[in-house]
mmCIF file of C-alpha atoms in Angstrom:
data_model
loop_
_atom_site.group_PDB
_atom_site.id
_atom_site.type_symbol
_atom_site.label_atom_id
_atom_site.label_comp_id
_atom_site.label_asym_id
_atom_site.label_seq_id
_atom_site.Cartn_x
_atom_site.Cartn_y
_atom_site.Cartn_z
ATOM 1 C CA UNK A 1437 0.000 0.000 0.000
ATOM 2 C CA UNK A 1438 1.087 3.609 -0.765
ATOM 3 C CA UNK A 1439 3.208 4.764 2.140
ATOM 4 C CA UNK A 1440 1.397 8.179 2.452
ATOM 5 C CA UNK A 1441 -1.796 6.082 2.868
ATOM 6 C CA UNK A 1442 0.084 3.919 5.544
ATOM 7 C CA UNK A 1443 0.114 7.303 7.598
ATOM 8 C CA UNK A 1444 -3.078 8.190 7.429
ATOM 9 C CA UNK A 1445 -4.823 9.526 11.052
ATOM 10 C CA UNK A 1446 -7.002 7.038 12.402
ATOM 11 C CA UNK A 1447 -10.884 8.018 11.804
ATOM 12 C CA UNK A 1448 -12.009 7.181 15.354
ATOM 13 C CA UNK A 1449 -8.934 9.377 16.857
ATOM 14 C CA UNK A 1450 -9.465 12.664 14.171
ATOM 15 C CA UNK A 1451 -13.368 12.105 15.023
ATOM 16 C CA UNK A 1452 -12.833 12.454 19.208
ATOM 17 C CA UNK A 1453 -10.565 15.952 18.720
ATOM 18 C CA UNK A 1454 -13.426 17.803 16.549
ATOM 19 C CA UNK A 1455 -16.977 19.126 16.942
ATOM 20 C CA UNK A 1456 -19.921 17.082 15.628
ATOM 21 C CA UNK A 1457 -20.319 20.110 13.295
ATOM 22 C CA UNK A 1458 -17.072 20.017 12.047
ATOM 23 C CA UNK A 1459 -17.073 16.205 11.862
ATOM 24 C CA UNK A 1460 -20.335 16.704 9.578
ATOM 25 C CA UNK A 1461 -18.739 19.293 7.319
ATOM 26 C CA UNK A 1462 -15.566 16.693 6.933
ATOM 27 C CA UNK A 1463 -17.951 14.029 5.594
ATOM 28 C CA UNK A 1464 -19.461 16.466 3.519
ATOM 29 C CA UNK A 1465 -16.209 18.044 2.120
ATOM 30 C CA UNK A 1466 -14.985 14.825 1.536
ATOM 31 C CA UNK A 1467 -17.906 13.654 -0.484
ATOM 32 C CA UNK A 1468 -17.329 16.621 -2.423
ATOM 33 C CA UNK A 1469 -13.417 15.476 -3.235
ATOM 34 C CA UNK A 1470 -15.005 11.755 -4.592
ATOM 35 C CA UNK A 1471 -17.932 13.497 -6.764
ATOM 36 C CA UNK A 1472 -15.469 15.624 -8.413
ATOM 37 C CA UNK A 1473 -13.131 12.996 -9.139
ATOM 38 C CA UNK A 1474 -15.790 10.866 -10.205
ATOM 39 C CA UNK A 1475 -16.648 13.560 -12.757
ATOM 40 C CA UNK A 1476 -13.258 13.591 -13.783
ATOM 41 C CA UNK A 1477 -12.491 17.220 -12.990
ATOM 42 C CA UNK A 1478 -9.855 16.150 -10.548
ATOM 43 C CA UNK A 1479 -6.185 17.185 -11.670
ATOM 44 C CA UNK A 1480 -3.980 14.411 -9.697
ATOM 45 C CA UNK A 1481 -3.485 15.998 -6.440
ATOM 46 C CA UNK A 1482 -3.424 19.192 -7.175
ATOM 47 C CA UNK A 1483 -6.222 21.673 -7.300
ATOM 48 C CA UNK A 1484 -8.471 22.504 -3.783
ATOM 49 C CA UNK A 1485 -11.753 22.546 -2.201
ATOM 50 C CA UNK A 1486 -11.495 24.947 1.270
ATOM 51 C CA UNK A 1487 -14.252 25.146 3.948
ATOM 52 C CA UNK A 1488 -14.118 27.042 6.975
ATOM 53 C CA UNK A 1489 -15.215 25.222 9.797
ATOM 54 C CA UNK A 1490 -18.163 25.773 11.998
ATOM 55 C CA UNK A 1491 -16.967 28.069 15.215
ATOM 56 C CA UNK A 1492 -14.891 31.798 15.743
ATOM 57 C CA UNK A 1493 -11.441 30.247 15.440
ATOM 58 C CA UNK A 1494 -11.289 31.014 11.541
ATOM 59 C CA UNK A 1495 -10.491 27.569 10.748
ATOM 60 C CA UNK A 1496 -10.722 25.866 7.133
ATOM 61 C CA UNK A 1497 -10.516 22.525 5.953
ATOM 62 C CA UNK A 1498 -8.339 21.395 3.060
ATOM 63 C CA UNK A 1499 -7.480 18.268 0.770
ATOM 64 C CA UNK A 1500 -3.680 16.471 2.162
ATOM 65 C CA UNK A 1501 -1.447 17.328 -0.358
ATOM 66 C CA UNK A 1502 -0.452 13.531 -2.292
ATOM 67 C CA UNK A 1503 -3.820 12.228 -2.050
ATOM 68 C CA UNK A 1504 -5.783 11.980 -5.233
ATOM 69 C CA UNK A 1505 -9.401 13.438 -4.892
ATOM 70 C CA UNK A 1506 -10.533 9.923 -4.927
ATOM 71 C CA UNK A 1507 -8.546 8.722 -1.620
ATOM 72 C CA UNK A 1508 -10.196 11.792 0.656
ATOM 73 C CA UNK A 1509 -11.382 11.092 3.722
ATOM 74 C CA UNK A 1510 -13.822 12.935 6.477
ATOM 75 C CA UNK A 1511 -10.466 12.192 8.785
ATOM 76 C CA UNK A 1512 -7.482 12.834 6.222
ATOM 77 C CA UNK A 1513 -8.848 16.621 5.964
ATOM 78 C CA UNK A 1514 -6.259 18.998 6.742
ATOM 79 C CA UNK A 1515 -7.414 21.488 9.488
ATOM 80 C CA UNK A 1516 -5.434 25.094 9.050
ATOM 81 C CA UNK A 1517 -5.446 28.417 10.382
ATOM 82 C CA UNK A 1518 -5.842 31.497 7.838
ATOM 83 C CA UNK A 1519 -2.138 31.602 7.362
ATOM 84 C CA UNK A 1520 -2.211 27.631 6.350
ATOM 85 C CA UNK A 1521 -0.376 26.116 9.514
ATOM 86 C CA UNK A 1522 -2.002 23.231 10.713
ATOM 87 C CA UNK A 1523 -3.904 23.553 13.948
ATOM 88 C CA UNK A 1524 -4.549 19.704 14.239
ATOM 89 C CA UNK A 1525 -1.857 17.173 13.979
ATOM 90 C CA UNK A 1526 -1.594 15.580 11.095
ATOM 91 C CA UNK A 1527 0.826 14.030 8.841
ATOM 92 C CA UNK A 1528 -0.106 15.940 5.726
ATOM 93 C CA UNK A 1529 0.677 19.087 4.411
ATOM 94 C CA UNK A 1530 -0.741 21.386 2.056
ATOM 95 C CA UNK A 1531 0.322 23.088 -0.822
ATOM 96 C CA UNK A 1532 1.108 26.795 -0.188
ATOM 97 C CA UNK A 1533 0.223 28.029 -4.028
ATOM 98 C CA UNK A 1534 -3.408 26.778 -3.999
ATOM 99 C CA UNK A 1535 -4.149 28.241 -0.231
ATOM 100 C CA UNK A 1536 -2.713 31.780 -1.312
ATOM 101 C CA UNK A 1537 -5.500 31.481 -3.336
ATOM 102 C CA UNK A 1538 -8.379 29.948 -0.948
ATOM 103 C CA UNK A 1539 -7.119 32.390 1.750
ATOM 104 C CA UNK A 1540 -7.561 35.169 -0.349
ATOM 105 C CA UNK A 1541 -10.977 34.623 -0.742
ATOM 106 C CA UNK A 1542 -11.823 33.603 3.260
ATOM 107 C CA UNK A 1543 -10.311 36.534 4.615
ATOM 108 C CA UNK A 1544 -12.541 38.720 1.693
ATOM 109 C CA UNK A 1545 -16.054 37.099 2.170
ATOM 110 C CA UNK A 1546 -17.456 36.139 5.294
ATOM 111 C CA UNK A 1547 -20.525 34.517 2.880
ATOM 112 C CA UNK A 1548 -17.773 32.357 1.187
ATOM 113 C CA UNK A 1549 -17.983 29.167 3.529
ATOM 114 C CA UNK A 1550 -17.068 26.742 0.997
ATOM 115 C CA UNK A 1551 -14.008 28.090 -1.951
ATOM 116 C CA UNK A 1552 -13.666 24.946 -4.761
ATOM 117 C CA UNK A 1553 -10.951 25.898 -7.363
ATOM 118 C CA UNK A 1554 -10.221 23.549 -10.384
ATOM 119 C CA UNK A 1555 -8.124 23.062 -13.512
ATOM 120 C CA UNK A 1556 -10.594 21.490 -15.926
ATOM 121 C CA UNK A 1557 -9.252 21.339 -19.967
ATOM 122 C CA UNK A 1558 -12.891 23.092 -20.676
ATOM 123 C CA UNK A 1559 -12.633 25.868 -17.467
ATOM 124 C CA UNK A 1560 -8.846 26.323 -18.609
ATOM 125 C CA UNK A 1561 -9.429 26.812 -22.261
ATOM 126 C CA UNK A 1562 -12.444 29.489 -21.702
ATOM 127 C CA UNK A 1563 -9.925 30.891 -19.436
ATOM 128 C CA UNK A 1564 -7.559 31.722 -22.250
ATOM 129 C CA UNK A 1565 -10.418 33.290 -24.516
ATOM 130 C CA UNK A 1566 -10.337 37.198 -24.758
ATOM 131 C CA UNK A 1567 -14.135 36.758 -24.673
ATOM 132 C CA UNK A 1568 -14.167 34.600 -21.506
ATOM 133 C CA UNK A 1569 -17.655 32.621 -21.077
ATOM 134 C CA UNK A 1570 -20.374 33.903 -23.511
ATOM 135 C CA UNK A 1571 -23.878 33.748 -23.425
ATOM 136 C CA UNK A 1572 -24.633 31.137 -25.823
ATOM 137 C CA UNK A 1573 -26.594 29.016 -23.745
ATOM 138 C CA UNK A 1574 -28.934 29.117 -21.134
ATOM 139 C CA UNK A 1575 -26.507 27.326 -18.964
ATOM 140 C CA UNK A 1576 -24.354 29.995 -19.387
ATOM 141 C CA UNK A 1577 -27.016 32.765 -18.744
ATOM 142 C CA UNK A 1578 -26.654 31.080 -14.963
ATOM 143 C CA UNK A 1579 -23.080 31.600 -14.435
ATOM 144 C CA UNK A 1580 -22.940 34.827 -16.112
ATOM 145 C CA UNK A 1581 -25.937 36.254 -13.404
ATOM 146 C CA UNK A 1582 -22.640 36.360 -10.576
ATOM 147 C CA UNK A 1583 -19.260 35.829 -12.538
ATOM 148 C CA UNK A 1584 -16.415 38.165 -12.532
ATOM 149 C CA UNK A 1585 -12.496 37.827 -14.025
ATOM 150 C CA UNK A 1586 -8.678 38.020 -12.370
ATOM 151 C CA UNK A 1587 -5.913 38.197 -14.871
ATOM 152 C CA UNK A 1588 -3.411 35.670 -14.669
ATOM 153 C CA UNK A 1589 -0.044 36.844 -12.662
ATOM 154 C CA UNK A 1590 1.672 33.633 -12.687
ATOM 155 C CA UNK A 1591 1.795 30.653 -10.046
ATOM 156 C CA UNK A 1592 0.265 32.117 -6.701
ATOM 157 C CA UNK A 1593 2.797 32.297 -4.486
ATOM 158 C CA UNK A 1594 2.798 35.881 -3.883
ATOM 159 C CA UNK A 1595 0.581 37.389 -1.233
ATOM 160 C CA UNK A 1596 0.586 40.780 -3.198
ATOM 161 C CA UNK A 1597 -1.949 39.222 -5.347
ATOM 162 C CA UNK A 1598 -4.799 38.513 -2.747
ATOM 163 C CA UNK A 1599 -5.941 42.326 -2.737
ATOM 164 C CA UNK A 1600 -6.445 42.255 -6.526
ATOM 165 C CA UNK A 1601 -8.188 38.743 -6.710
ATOM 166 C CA UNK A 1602 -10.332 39.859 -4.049
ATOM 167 C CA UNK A 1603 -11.156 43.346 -5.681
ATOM 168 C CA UNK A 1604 -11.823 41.398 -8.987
ATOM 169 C CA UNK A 1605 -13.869 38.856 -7.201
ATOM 170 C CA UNK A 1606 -16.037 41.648 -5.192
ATOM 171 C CA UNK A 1607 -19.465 39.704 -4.207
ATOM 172 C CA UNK A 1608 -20.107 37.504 -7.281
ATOM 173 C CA UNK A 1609 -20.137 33.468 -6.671
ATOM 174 C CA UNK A 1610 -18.066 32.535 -9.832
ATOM 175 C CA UNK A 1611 -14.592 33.596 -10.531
ATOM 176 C CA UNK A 1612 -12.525 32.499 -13.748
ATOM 177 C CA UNK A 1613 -9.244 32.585 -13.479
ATOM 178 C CA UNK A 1614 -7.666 33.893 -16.668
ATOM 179 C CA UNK A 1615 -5.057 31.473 -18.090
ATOM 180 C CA UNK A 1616 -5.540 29.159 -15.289
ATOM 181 C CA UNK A 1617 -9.159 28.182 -14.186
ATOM 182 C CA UNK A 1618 -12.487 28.593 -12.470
ATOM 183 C CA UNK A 1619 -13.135 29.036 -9.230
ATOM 184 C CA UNK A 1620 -16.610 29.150 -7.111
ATOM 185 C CA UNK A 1621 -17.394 29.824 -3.688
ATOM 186 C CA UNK A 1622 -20.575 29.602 -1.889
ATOM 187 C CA UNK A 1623 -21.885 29.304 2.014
ATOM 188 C CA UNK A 1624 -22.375 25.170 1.934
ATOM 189 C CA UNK A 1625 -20.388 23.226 -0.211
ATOM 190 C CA UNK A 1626 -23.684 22.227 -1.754
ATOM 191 C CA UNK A 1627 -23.597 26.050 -2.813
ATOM 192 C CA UNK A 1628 -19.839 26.244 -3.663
ATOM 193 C CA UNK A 1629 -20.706 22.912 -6.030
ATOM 194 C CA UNK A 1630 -23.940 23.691 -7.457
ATOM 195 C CA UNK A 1631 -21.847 26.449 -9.045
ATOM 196 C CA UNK A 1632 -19.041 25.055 -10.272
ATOM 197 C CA UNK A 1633 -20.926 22.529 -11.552
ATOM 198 C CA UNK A 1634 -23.138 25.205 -13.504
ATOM 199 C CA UNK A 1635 -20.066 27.680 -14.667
ATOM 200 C CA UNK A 1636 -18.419 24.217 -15.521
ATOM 201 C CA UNK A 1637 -21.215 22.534 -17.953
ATOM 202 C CA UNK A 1638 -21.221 26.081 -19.398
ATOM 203 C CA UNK A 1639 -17.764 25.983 -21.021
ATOM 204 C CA UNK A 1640 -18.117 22.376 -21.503
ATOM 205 C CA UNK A 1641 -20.811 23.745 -24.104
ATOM 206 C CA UNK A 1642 -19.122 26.466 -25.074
ATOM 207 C CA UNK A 1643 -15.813 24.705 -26.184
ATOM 208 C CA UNK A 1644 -18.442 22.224 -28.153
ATOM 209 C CA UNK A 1645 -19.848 24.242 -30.093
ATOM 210 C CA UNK A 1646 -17.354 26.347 -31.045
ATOM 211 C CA UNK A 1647 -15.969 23.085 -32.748
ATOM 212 C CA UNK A 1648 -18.839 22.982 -34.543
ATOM 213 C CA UNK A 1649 -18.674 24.468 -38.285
ATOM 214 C CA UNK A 1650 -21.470 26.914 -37.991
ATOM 215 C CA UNK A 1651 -21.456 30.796 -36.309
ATOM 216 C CA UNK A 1652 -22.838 30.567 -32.973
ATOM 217 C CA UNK A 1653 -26.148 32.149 -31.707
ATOM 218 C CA UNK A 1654 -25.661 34.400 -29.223
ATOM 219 C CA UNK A 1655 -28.491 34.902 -26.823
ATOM 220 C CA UNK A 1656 -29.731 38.565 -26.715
ATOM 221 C CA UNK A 1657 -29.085 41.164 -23.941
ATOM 222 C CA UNK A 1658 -32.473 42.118 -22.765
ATOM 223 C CA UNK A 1659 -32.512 37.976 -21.590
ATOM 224 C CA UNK A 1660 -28.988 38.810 -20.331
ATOM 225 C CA UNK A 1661 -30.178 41.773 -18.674
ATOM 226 C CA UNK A 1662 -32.715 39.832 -16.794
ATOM 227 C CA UNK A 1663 -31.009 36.874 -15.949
ATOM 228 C CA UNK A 1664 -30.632 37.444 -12.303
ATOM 229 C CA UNK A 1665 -34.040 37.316 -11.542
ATOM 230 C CA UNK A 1666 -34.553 34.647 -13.903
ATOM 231 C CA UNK A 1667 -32.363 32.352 -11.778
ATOM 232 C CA UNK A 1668 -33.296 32.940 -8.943
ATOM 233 C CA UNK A 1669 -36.996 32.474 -9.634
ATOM 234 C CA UNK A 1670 -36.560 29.253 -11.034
ATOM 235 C CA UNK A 1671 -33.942 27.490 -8.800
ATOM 236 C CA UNK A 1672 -34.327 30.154 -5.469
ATOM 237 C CA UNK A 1673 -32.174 30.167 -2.746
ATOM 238 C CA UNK A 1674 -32.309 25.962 -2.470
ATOM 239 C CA UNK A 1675 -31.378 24.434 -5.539
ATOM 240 C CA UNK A 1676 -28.135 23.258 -4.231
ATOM 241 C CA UNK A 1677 -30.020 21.785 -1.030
ATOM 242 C CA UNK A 1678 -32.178 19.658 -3.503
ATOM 243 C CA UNK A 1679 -28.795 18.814 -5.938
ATOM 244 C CA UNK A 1680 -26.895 17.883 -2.710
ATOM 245 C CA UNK A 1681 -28.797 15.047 -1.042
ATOM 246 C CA UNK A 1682 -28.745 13.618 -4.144
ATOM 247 C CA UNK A 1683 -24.448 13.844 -4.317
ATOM 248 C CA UNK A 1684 -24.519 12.343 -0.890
ATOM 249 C CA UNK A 1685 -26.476 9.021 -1.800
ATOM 250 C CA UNK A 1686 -24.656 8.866 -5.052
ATOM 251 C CA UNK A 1687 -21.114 8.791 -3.725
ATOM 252 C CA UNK A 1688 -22.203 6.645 -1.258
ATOM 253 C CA UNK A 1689 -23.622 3.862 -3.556
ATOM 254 C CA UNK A 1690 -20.579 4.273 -4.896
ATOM 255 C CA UNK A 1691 -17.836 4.201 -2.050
ATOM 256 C CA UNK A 1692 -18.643 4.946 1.140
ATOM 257 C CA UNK A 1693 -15.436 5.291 2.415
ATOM 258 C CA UNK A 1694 -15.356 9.071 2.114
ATOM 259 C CA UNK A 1695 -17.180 9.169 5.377
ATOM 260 C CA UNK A 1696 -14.027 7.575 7.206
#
């Protein structure tokens, strides 16, 4: 067995140190690691989903660094402060690139519970378009209601970025990363997923059809205008608590191991 598995913290002894809450939002976090593997949006172990756990300590949550998406565990969570040092022993660590950007983010939005950040091929190549996501699709209509842009300024090592990614960011849900990725954020991971999920299908599309032969139809602004309302009529302020449920018995039919 791989030796970084042979480490792992025991489920029963990570379980007695926390809070129910926080024990809940582990199983929930890592359930979110397995779907997005299982979706294939994983990118070996790099790549992060941050959630601040319950409580006034300011603590997050965060995948081990070495551990594919599809080996996370409720107890192989990595609990940090807002500077990343680990406030519960464990023998992981994290990578310092993808927390400058998670951190950036927590410390901006007291709303922003749940931060997922990804490297998809589609989210990467709308990334590199001048026109970034376009409303071509109703799909894309959603993500476009709370989407905003930061310019690429190399690998994120340098905390003199987090004031300009936050700035860019301001109070919208979806954030694409420009020569790099997407990013969502959201008060549940439910939220944080239902979004990615949405700005993600959206340049799935987009990258399809513009392989297609034909000129796209664009969707007109008056719909674009109105959009806002639009989605929130029709999914409200609980679509991601009816999606979510649904994630949970999924990735449990599937492997419930996530919930160690």
């Amino acid at each position: 067995m791989n030796a970084i598995l042979n480490t792992a913290p025991s489920p029963a002894d990570v379980r007695s140190q926390v809070s129910p809450e926080e024990w809940v939002l582990r199983v929930e976090l890592a359930a979110c690691y397995r779907m997005i593997a299982h979706l294939g949006w994983d990118d070996l172990v790099f790549t992060h989903i941050s959630a601040r756990v319950p409580g006034m300590d300011r603590h997050f949550l965060l995948n081990p660094y070495g551990l594919m998406f599809e080996e996370i565990t409720a107890s192989s969570l990595v609990k940090v402060d807002i500077d990343g040092n680990k406030v519960l022993p464990s023998p992981y660590d994290i990578i310092p690139a993808g927390y400058t950007i998670h951190s950036a983010v927590h410390e901006a939005r007291d709303d922003a519970h749940c931060v997922m950040h990804l490297h998809t091929p589609e989210g990467v190549a709308v990334s590199c378009q001048k026109g970034g996501l376009r409303p071509i699709s109703q799909t894309a209509l959603y993500a476009l209601a709370s989407i905003a842009y930061h310019p690429y300024e190399g690998v994120a090592l340098n905390a003199e970025e987090k004031p300009r990614l936050q700035a860019d960011l301001g109070r919208k849900k979806m954030l694409i990363l420009e020569n790099h990725g997407l990013l969502t954020c959201g008060r549940t991971v439910a939220d944080a997923f239902l979004a990615m999920f949405t700005l993600q299908r959206a340049c799935e599309i987009q990258i399809m059809a513009q392989a297609g032969s034909g000129d796209l139809i664009g969707i007109s602004d008056a719909i674009l205008r109105g959009i806002g309302a639009q989605a929130k009529q029709s999914l409200g302020d609980s679509g991601a608590n009816r999606v979510w449920p649904a994630i949970i018995r999924k990735m449990g039919r599937l492997d419930p191991s996530f919930r160690n």
